[in-house]
Coordinates of C-alpha atoms in Angstrom, one line a residue:
M1 CA 5.9 43.4 -6.8
V2 CA 4.4 39.9 -6.6
A3 CA 6.7 36.9 -6.4
R4 CA 5.5 33.5 -7.5
V5 CA 6.9 30.1 -6.5
S6 CA 5.5 26.7 -7.6
T7 CA 4.6 24.0 -5.1
V8 CA 2.0 21.1 -5.0
A9 CA -1.0 19.8 -3.2
F10 CA -2.0 16.2 -2.9
Q11 CA -5.2 14.4 -3.6
G12 CA -4.4 10.8 -2.8
V13 CA -1.3 10.1 -4.8
D14 CA -2.4 12.6 -7.4
V15 CA -0.5 15.9 -7.5
L16 CA -2.0 19.4 -8.1
D17 CA -0.1 22.5 -9.0
I18 CA -0.2 25.3 -6.5
D19 CA 1.0 28.8 -7.2
V20 CA 2.4 30.6 -4.1
Q21 CA 2.0 34.3 -4.6
V22 CA 3.5 36.8 -2.2
Q23 CA 2.9 40.6 -2.2
M24 CA 4.4 43.4 -0.1
S25 CA 2.5 46.6 0.0
G26 CA 2.0 49.7 2.1
G27 CA -0.6 49.9 4.8
Q28 CA -1.1 48.3 8.2
V29 CA 1.7 45.9 9.1
A30 CA 0.4 42.4 8.8
F31 CA 1.3 38.9 7.6
T32 CA -1.8 37.1 6.1
V33 CA -2.1 33.7 4.4
V34 CA -5.2 33.2 2.2
G35 CA -6.3 30.6 -0.2
L36 CA -8.1 28.0 2.0
P37 CA -5.2 27.1 4.2
D38 CA -5.6 24.6 7.1
K39 CA -4.2 25.2 10.6
A40 CA -0.7 23.9 9.7
V41 CA -0.5 26.2 6.7
A42 CA -1.7 29.2 8.6
E43 CA 0.9 28.7 11.2
S44 CA 3.6 28.7 8.6
R45 CA 3.9 32.5 8.9
E46 CA 5.4 32.1 12.4
R47 CA 7.8 29.4 11.3
V48 CA 8.9 31.5 8.3
R49 CA 9.3 34.6 10.4
A50 CA 11.5 32.7 13.0
A51 CA 13.6 31.0 10.3
L52 CA 14.4 34.3 8.6
H53 CA 15.2 35.9 12.0
A54 CA 17.7 33.0 12.6
L55 CA 19.4 34.0 9.4
G56 CA 19.7 37.6 10.5
L57 CA 16.8 38.8 8.3
A58 CA 13.8 40.8 9.4
L59 CA 10.6 41.1 7.5
P60 CA 10.0 44.7 6.3
P61 CA 7.3 46.6 8.2
K62 CA 4.8 46.2 5.4
R63 CA 1.5 44.4 4.7
I64 CA 2.5 40.9 3.5
T65 CA -0.2 38.9 1.7
V66 CA 0.4 35.2 0.8
N67 CA -2.1 33.8 -1.7
L68 CA -2.2 30.0 -2.4
A69 CA -3.8 29.6 -5.8
P70 CA -6.2 28.2 -6.8
A71 CA -8.0 29.5 -3.8
D72 CA -10.8 26.9 -3.9
V73 CA -8.5 23.9 -3.2
Q74 CA -7.9 23.0 0.4
K75 CA -4.2 23.4 1.4
E76 CA -3.0 21.0 4.0
G77 CA 0.3 20.2 5.5
S78 CA 3.5 22.0 6.5
H79 CA 5.3 21.7 3.2
Y80 CA 4.2 25.2 2.2
D81 CA 6.8 26.7 4.6
L82 CA 9.7 26.6 2.1
P83 CA 7.9 28.0 -1.0
I84 CA 6.5 30.8 1.1
A85 CA 9.9 31.6 2.5
I86 CA 11.5 31.5 -1.0
A87 CA 8.8 33.8 -2.3
L88 CA 9.4 36.3 0.5
L89 CA 13.2 36.2 -0.1
T90 CA 12.5 36.9 -3.8
V91 CA 10.3 39.9 -3.0
M92 CA 13.0 41.2 -0.6
G93 CA 15.5 40.9 -3.4
I94 CA 17.7 38.3 -1.8
L95 CA 16.9 35.5 -4.3
P96 CA 16.8 36.0 -8.1
D97 CA 13.3 35.7 -9.5
E98 CA 14.4 34.3 -12.8
D99 CA 16.3 31.3 -11.2
I100 CA 13.3 30.4 -9.0
K101 CA 10.8 30.1 -11.8
G102 CA 12.1 26.7 -13.0
F103 CA 11.6 25.0 -9.6
C104 CA 8.9 23.4 -7.6
A105 CA 9.5 23.7 -3.8
L106 CA 8.3 21.9 -0.7
G107 CA 9.6 21.6 2.8
E108 CA 9.0 22.4 6.4
L109 CA 11.1 25.1 8.2
A110 CA 12.4 24.7 11.7
L111 CA 12.7 27.8 13.9
D112 CA 16.5 27.9 13.3
G113 CA 16.2 27.8 9.5
A114 CA 16.8 24.0 9.1
L115 CA 14.7 22.2 6.6
T116 CA 12.6 19.3 7.9
A117 CA 11.4 16.2 5.9
V118 CA 7.8 16.3 4.6
A119 CA 5.5 13.8 3.1
G120 CA 4.9 13.4 -0.6
T121 CA 8.3 14.3 -2.0
L122 CA 8.4 11.3 -4.4
P123 CA 5.1 12.1 -6.2
A124 CA 6.0 15.8 -6.2
A125 CA 9.3 14.9 -7.9
I126 CA 7.6 12.8 -10.5
H127 CA 5.2 15.6 -11.2
A128 CA 8.1 18.1 -11.5
V129 CA 9.7 15.8 -14.2
A130 CA 6.4 15.7 -16.0
T131 CA 6.1 19.5 -16.0
D132 CA 9.8 20.0 -16.9
R133 CA 10.8 21.7 -13.7
G134 CA 13.4 21.1 -11.0
L135 CA 12.7 20.4 -7.3
I136 CA 13.8 22.0 -4.1
C137 CA 13.2 19.8 -1.0
P138 CA 14.9 19.1 2.4
A139 CA 18.1 17.1 2.4
A140 CA 16.3 14.3 4.3
C141 CA 14.0 13.8 1.2
G142 CA 16.7 14.2 -1.4
G143 CA 17.3 10.4 -1.8
E144 CA 13.6 10.0 -2.4
A145 CA 13.4 12.7 -5.0
A146 CA 16.4 11.5 -6.9
W147 CA 14.4 8.4 -8.1
A148 CA 12.1 10.5 -10.2
G149 CA 14.5 10.7 -13.1
E150 CA 16.5 13.3 -14.9
L151 CA 15.6 16.5 -13.0
E152 CA 17.6 19.0 -11.1
V153 CA 17.2 18.4 -7.4
L154 CA 18.3 20.9 -4.8
A155 CA 18.3 19.3 -1.3
P156 CA 19.7 21.8 1.2
R157 CA 19.9 21.1 4.9
T158 CA 19.1 24.7 5.8
L159 CA 17.5 27.8 4.2
L160 CA 21.0 29.5 4.3
E161 CA 22.5 26.7 2.1
L162 CA 19.8 27.4 -0.5
I163 CA 20.4 31.1 -0.5
N164 CA 24.2 30.6 -0.8
H165 CA 23.6 28.2 -3.8
F166 CA 21.6 30.7 -5.7
K167 CA 24.2 33.5 -4.9
G168 CA 27.0 31.3 -6.1
T169 CA 28.9 31.0 -2.9
Q170 CA 28.0 27.3 -2.4
V171 CA 27.2 24.5 -4.7
L172 CA 24.5 21.9 -3.8
S173 CA 25.4 18.5 -5.3
R174 CA 22.6 16.3 -6.6
P175 CA 21.5 13.8 -3.9
Q176 CA 22.0 10.1 -4.6
P177 CA 19.0 7.7 -4.8
K178 CA 18.4 5.7 -1.7
M179 CA 17.0 2.2 -1.5
E180 CA 15.7 0.3 1.5
E181 CA 18.4 -2.0 2.8
D182 CA 17.9 -5.7 2.5
E183 CA 18.6 -7.3 5.9
P184 CA 19.6 -11.0 5.5
G185 CA 17.7 -13.3 7.8
A186 CA 15.2 -10.6 8.6
L187 CA 12.2 -12.7 7.5
P188 CA 11.1 -15.7 9.5
D189 CA 11.7 -19.1 7.8
L190 CA 9.1 -21.7 6.9
A191 CA 11.4 -24.4 8.3
D192 CA 10.4 -23.2 11.8
I193 CA 6.9 -24.7 11.4
K194 CA 6.5 -28.4 12.2
G195 CA 3.6 -30.3 10.8
Q196 CA 0.7 -28.4 9.0
E197 CA 1.6 -29.7 5.6
T198 CA -1.8 -28.9 4.2
A199 CA -1.6 -25.3 5.4
K200 CA 1.9 -25.0 4.0
R201 CA 0.7 -26.2 0.6
A202 CA -2.1 -23.6 0.7
L203 CA 0.4 -20.9 1.6
E204 CA 2.6 -21.8 -1.4
V205 CA -0.5 -21.7 -3.7
A206 CA -1.5 -18.3 -2.3
A207 CA 2.0 -17.0 -2.8
S208 CA 2.2 -18.4 -6.3
G209 CA -1.0 -16.7 -7.6
A210 CA -1.4 -13.8 -5.1
H211 CA -4.6 -15.4 -3.8
N212 CA -6.5 -14.4 -0.7
L213 CA -6.2 -17.0 2.1
L214 CA -8.3 -17.8 5.2
M215 CA -6.9 -20.1 7.9
V216 CA -9.3 -21.5 10.5
G217 CA -8.0 -23.4 13.5
P218 CA -7.8 -23.5 17.3
P219 CA -5.6 -21.2 19.3
G220 CA -1.9 -22.0 19.1
S221 CA -2.1 -24.1 15.9
G222 CA 0.3 -21.8 14.0
K223 CA -1.9 -19.6 11.9
S224 CA 0.0 -16.4 12.8
M225 CA 3.3 -18.1 12.3
L226 CA 2.3 -19.3 8.8
A227 CA 1.1 -15.8 7.8
A228 CA 4.3 -14.2 9.0
R229 CA 6.3 -16.4 6.7
L230 CA 4.3 -15.5 3.6
P231 CA 6.5 -12.4 2.8
G232 CA 9.5 -14.7 2.7
L233 CA 7.9 -16.7 -0.2
L234 CA 7.0 -13.7 -2.3
P235 CA 9.3 -12.4 -5.1
P236 CA 10.9 -9.0 -4.7
L237 CA 9.1 -5.9 -6.0
E238 CA 9.6 -5.1 -9.6
P239 CA 10.8 -1.5 -10.3
A240 CA 7.3 -0.3 -11.3
E241 CA 5.7 -1.9 -8.2
A242 CA 8.3 -0.4 -5.9
L243 CA 7.6 3.0 -7.3
D244 CA 3.9 2.7 -6.9
L245 CA 4.2 1.4 -3.3
S246 CA 6.8 4.0 -2.4
M247 CA 4.5 6.8 -3.6
I248 CA 1.8 5.7 -1.3
H249 CA 4.2 5.5 1.7
S250 CA 5.6 8.9 0.7
V251 CA 2.2 10.6 0.8
A252 CA 1.6 8.9 4.2
G253 CA 5.0 10.2 5.4
K254 CA 6.3 6.6 6.1
L255 CA 9.4 6.4 3.9
E256 CA 12.2 6.1 6.4
G257 CA 15.2 8.2 5.4
G258 CA 13.7 8.8 2.0
R259 CA 14.5 5.3 0.9
L260 CA 12.5 3.5 -1.8
M261 CA 10.9 0.3 -0.6
R262 CA 12.2 -3.0 -2.0
R263 CA 10.4 -5.5 0.2
R264 CA 6.7 -6.3 -0.1
P265 CA 4.9 -4.9 2.9
F266 CA 3.3 -7.0 5.6
R267 CA 0.7 -5.1 7.5
D268 CA -1.1 -6.6 10.5
P269 CA -3.4 -4.1 12.1
H270 CA -5.0 -5.0 15.5
H271 CA -8.7 -6.0 15.4
S272 CA -9.6 -2.8 17.2
A273 CA -8.6 -0.8 14.1
S274 CA -11.2 1.7 12.9
L275 CA -12.7 1.8 9.4
P276 CA -10.6 4.9 8.4
A277 CA -7.5 3.3 9.7
L278 CA -8.1 0.2 7.7
V279 CA -9.5 1.6 4.4
G280 CA -8.3 5.2 4.6
G281 CA -9.8 8.5 5.6
G282 CA -9.5 10.9 8.5
V283 CA -9.4 14.6 8.4
R284 CA -6.8 14.6 5.5
A285 CA -7.9 11.4 3.9
K286 CA -4.7 9.5 4.5
P287 CA -4.1 6.0 3.1
G288 CA -5.3 3.1 5.3
E289 CA -3.7 -0.2 6.0
I290 CA -5.1 -1.8 2.9
S291 CA -3.3 0.8 0.7
L292 CA -0.1 0.7 2.8
A293 CA -0.1 -3.0 2.1
H294 CA -0.3 -2.4 -1.7
Q295 CA 1.6 -5.1 -3.7
G296 CA 2.0 -7.0 -0.4
V297 CA 0.2 -8.8 2.4
L298 CA -2.6 -7.5 4.6
F299 CA -2.9 -9.9 7.6
L300 CA -6.1 -9.7 9.7
D301 CA -5.7 -11.9 12.8
E302 CA -8.9 -12.8 14.8
L303 CA -11.0 -11.8 11.8
P304 CA -14.4 -12.0 13.5
E305 CA -13.2 -9.6 16.2
F306 CA -13.0 -6.7 13.7
A307 CA -16.0 -4.5 13.6
R308 CA -18.5 -5.7 11.0
P309 CA -18.7 -2.3 9.1
T310 CA -14.9 -2.3 9.0
L311 CA -14.8 -5.7 7.4
E312 CA -17.6 -4.9 4.9
A313 CA -15.6 -1.8 3.8
L314 CA -12.9 -4.2 2.5
R315 CA -15.2 -5.8 -0.1
Q316 CA -14.9 -3.2 -2.8
P317 CA -11.1 -2.6 -2.5
L318 CA -10.5 -6.4 -2.6
E319 CA -12.5 -6.6 -5.8
T320 CA -11.2 -3.5 -7.6
G321 CA -7.7 -3.1 -6.2
R322 CA -8.2 0.5 -5.1
A323 CA -9.7 2.2 -2.1
T324 CA -11.8 5.3 -2.6
V325 CA -12.4 7.7 0.2
A326 CA -15.5 9.8 -0.5
R327 CA -15.9 13.3 1.0
A328 CA -18.4 16.1 0.4
N329 CA -15.7 18.2 -1.4
G330 CA -14.2 15.4 -3.5
H331 CA -13.0 11.8 -3.7
V332 CA -9.5 10.5 -3.0
T333 CA -8.5 7.1 -4.5
Y334 CA -5.5 5.1 -3.3
P335 CA -4.2 1.9 -4.9
A336 CA -5.0 -1.2 -2.8
R337 CA -3.9 -4.3 -4.7
V338 CA -3.3 -6.5 -1.7
Q339 CA -3.2 -10.2 -0.8
L340 CA -5.5 -10.7 2.1
V341 CA -4.5 -13.3 4.6
A342 CA -6.9 -13.8 7.5
A343 CA -6.9 -16.1 10.5
M344 CA -9.7 -17.0 12.9
N345 CA -10.8 -19.5 15.5
P346 CA -13.7 -21.8 14.5
C347 CA -15.8 -20.5 17.4
R348 CA -15.4 -18.1 20.3
C349 CA -13.8 -20.6 22.6
G350 CA -11.6 -21.9 19.7
H351 CA -12.0 -25.6 20.5
L352 CA -15.0 -26.6 18.3
D353 CA -13.5 -29.9 17.2
D354 CA -12.1 -30.9 20.6
P355 CA -14.8 -32.7 22.6
A356 CA -12.7 -32.4 25.8
Q357 CA -12.5 -28.6 25.6
A358 CA -15.4 -27.4 23.4
C359 CA -18.2 -25.5 25.1
G360 CA -21.7 -26.9 25.5
R361 CA -23.1 -24.5 22.9
A362 CA -21.6 -26.2 19.9
P363 CA -22.4 -26.1 17.0
K364 CA -24.5 -22.9 17.6
C365 CA -21.4 -21.3 19.1
A366 CA -19.6 -21.7 15.8
A367 CA -22.5 -20.6 13.7
D368 CA -22.9 -17.4 15.8
Y369 CA -19.2 -16.6 15.7
Q370 CA -18.7 -17.2 12.0
S371 CA -21.8 -15.3 11.1
K372 CA -20.0 -12.1 12.1
I373 CA -18.3 -12.4 8.7
S374 CA -20.7 -11.9 5.8
G375 CA -21.0 -14.4 2.9
P376 CA -19.8 -11.9 0.3
L377 CA -16.6 -11.4 2.2
F378 CA -16.1 -15.1 2.6
D379 CA -16.7 -15.4 -1.2
R380 CA -13.9 -13.0 -1.9
I381 CA -11.3 -15.4 -0.3
D382 CA -9.9 -17.9 -2.7
L383 CA -8.4 -20.4 -0.3
H384 CA -10.0 -21.7 2.9
V385 CA -7.8 -24.1 4.9
D386 CA -8.2 -25.7 8.2
V387 CA -5.2 -25.5 10.5
P388 CA -5.7 -28.3 13.2
A389 CA -3.9 -28.3 16.5
V390 CA -0.3 -29.5 16.4
K391 CA 0.3 -32.8 18.2
A392 CA 3.1 -33.1 20.8
S393 CA 4.7 -35.9 18.7
D394 CA 5.0 -33.5 15.7
L395 CA 6.8 -30.9 17.9
S396 CA 9.5 -33.3 18.8
L397 CA 10.3 -34.1 15.1
P398 CA 13.4 -32.5 13.5
P399 CA 13.0 -29.3 11.5
P400 CA 11.5 -29.7 8.0
R401 CA 13.9 -29.8 5.1
E402 CA 12.0 -27.3 3.0
T403 CA 13.1 -23.7 3.9
S404 CA 11.5 -20.5 2.7
A405 CA 14.2 -20.1 0.1
I406 CA 13.3 -23.5 -1.6
V407 CA 9.6 -22.7 -1.7
A408 CA 10.3 -19.1 -2.8
A409 CA 12.2 -20.5 -5.8
R410 CA 9.1 -22.5 -6.9
V411 CA 6.9 -19.5 -6.3
A412 CA 9.2 -17.3 -8.5
R413 CA 9.0 -19.9 -11.3
A414 CA 5.2 -19.9 -11.2
R415 CA 5.0 -16.1 -11.1
G416 CA 7.4 -15.9 -14.0
I417 CA 5.1 -18.1 -16.1
Q418 CA 2.1 -15.9 -15.2
A419 CA 4.0 -12.6 -16.0
A420 CA 5.1 -13.9 -19.4
R421 CA 1.6 -15.1 -20.2
Y422 CA -0.2 -11.9 -19.3
A423 CA 2.5 -9.7 -20.9
A424 CA 1.8 -11.4 -24.2
L425 CA -2.0 -11.3 -23.8
T426 CA -2.6 -7.8 -22.3
K427 CA -3.6 -5.2 -24.9
P428 CA -1.7 -1.9 -25.1
G429 CA -3.2 0.8 -22.8
H430 CA -4.8 -1.8 -20.5
P431 CA -3.7 -2.2 -16.8
T432 CA -0.7 -4.4 -16.3
I433 CA -1.6 -7.9 -15.0
R434 CA 1.1 -10.0 -13.3
T435 CA -0.7 -12.8 -11.4
N436 CA -3.7 -15.1 -11.9
A437 CA -5.5 -13.4 -9.0
E438 CA -5.8 -10.3 -11.2
A439 CA -7.2 -12.0 -14.3
D440 CA -10.9 -11.6 -15.0
G441 CA -13.6 -11.7 -17.6
E442 CA -12.7 -12.9 -21.1
L443 CA -9.0 -13.1 -20.3
L444 CA -9.6 -15.5 -17.4
E445 CA -11.8 -17.7 -19.6
K446 CA -9.1 -17.8 -22.2
V447 CA -6.2 -18.7 -19.9
A448 CA -8.0 -20.9 -17.4
A449 CA -10.5 -22.9 -19.5
P450 CA -10.2 -26.4 -18.1
E451 CA -10.2 -29.6 -20.1
A452 CA -13.5 -31.5 -20.6
P453 CA -13.2 -33.7 -17.5
G454 CA -12.3 -30.7 -15.3
R455 CA -15.1 -28.6 -16.7
A456 CA -17.6 -31.3 -16.0
L457 CA -16.3 -31.6 -12.4
L458 CA -16.5 -27.8 -11.9
T459 CA -20.0 -27.6 -13.3
E460 CA -21.2 -30.4 -11.0
A461 CA -19.4 -29.0 -7.9
A462 CA -20.8 -25.5 -8.6
D463 CA -24.3 -26.9 -8.5
R464 CA -23.8 -29.0 -5.4
L465 CA -21.8 -26.4 -3.4
R466 CA -24.0 -23.5 -4.8
L467 CA -21.0 -21.5 -5.9
S468 CA -21.7 -18.0 -6.9
A469 CA -20.4 -16.6 -10.1
R470 CA -17.5 -15.0 -8.2
G471 CA -16.7 -18.3 -6.4
Y472 CA -16.8 -20.1 -9.8
H473 CA -14.2 -17.7 -11.3
R474 CA -12.0 -17.9 -8.2
V475 CA -11.9 -21.6 -8.5
L476 CA -10.7 -21.2 -12.0
R477 CA -8.0 -18.7 -10.9
V478 CA -6.7 -21.1 -8.2
A479 CA -6.8 -24.0 -10.7
R480 CA -4.8 -22.0 -13.2
T481 CA -2.2 -21.3 -10.5
L482 CA -2.0 -25.0 -9.6
A483 CA -1.3 -25.8 -13.2
D484 CA 1.4 -23.1 -13.4
M485 CA 3.0 -24.6 -10.3
E486 CA 3.3 -27.9 -12.2
G487 CA 4.4 -26.3 -15.4
S488 CA 1.2 -27.5 -17.2
D489 CA -0.3 -25.5 -20.0
A490 CA -3.7 -27.1 -19.6
V491 CA -5.9 -26.9 -16.5
R492 CA -6.7 -30.5 -15.8
R493 CA -9.3 -32.2 -13.6
V494 CA -6.8 -32.7 -10.8
H495 CA -6.2 -29.0 -10.6
I496 CA -10.0 -28.3 -10.5
A497 CA -10.4 -30.9 -7.8
E498 CA -7.7 -29.3 -5.6
A499 CA -9.0 -25.8 -6.1
L500 CA -12.5 -27.0 -5.1
S501 CA -11.0 -28.5 -1.9
Y502 CA -10.1 -25.0 -0.8
R503 CA -13.7 -23.7 -1.1
R504 CA -14.7 -24.1 2.5
V505 CA -18.3 -24.8 3.6
V506 CA -19.1 -22.3 6.3
V507 CA -21.0 -23.4 9.4
R508 CA -24.3 -21.6 9.5

């Protein structure tokens, strides 16, 4: 007899059907797992054997062969434990074969028979809905799986509970969907920052249109504080955005307690991060920081201190909104629609504009330091703003009246205008566009075409500043956002002028 149980394999956030086939036959006693398993899958036979022993069950003294089909797909991870155990119990006559066929199973087994949480439950549940099947997963992942829709979810804590459910001696209730808790006051407030009005304005513009932002200033001027307050200005995730983001974190095994995410992520990797850590990769092609920050903020502090190849690898994801990890045996693509916020000193010592503290190598010191960042990467940043040192007199002033909540309300209004506009203009079947930063091509020309005086100013500035075609279009996007912040239908000359003021001339 051959027992079959359905499970899944992951290629990025895409899900592949895997058929777990178990056969018991006469011959030399053995327990073999075939079908291109990795080390974690091959070791599952020991975990399964120990879990069955904990239940008082012993494997028959026969030749047991486990085949993971299709055999030419690499099988990775510990979530194959549960489907292998279920298939063995079916062959042994403990579980009914006809009841198992309608389910997809995944989960890791502890030695005492308990089920341990695994990565990828949410995309597996969505795939189960699409293929009209139920899902069997550990109880720790039940709240995650319940978000997939109307499907039968069995989330036992132990293998014994699953056996009792199918035998009718115990009923497993459907788990309830879990959502990340919103902690009031968890995000830092913009009112904590004194002075830096220009930088605050740029921060609000960046939040309103999801634009990339670069802050340049001496140490201690408040660049990191400003960046940390950006999540407090952003609107909450829409349901579709929350699902996309949670699927990435589910595959990465970072959904705490199986709860769907409701806050936009803020990822701030250290400048020693490797290229696979930032963009994605590794042995199992895991999502990198840029994908974990999908629909949120990726903050790179001390930008020139990152390795140059690592920074250059960001160019394609920033432009396309997805990160592709290429391997000899295939390609894995993760969503990476992020808002990049970067901070840097103007030179290595950080005091370029202070004659009392600047080194004697200025301005060559600044040129050498800033040359670590390529022109194409600078060109992909919409807003460049100087953050000067804060004066002592400013620090003694009372706190500003504008809190993050006040600015966030204005940001929400501007984003609402953009969402309504693009919902009306986006053609069916095309990717959903929610912000001005995503508009491109003919659509951008249609929504951001400036009035005649503004167009004349932009044309003249493009010649004088030698703007690239990308830089030209990014000025249009920022100008469209500035018009939305004012509630203006037209992009006027004043909007073009302010957008041009954010195109920084780099010291070379």
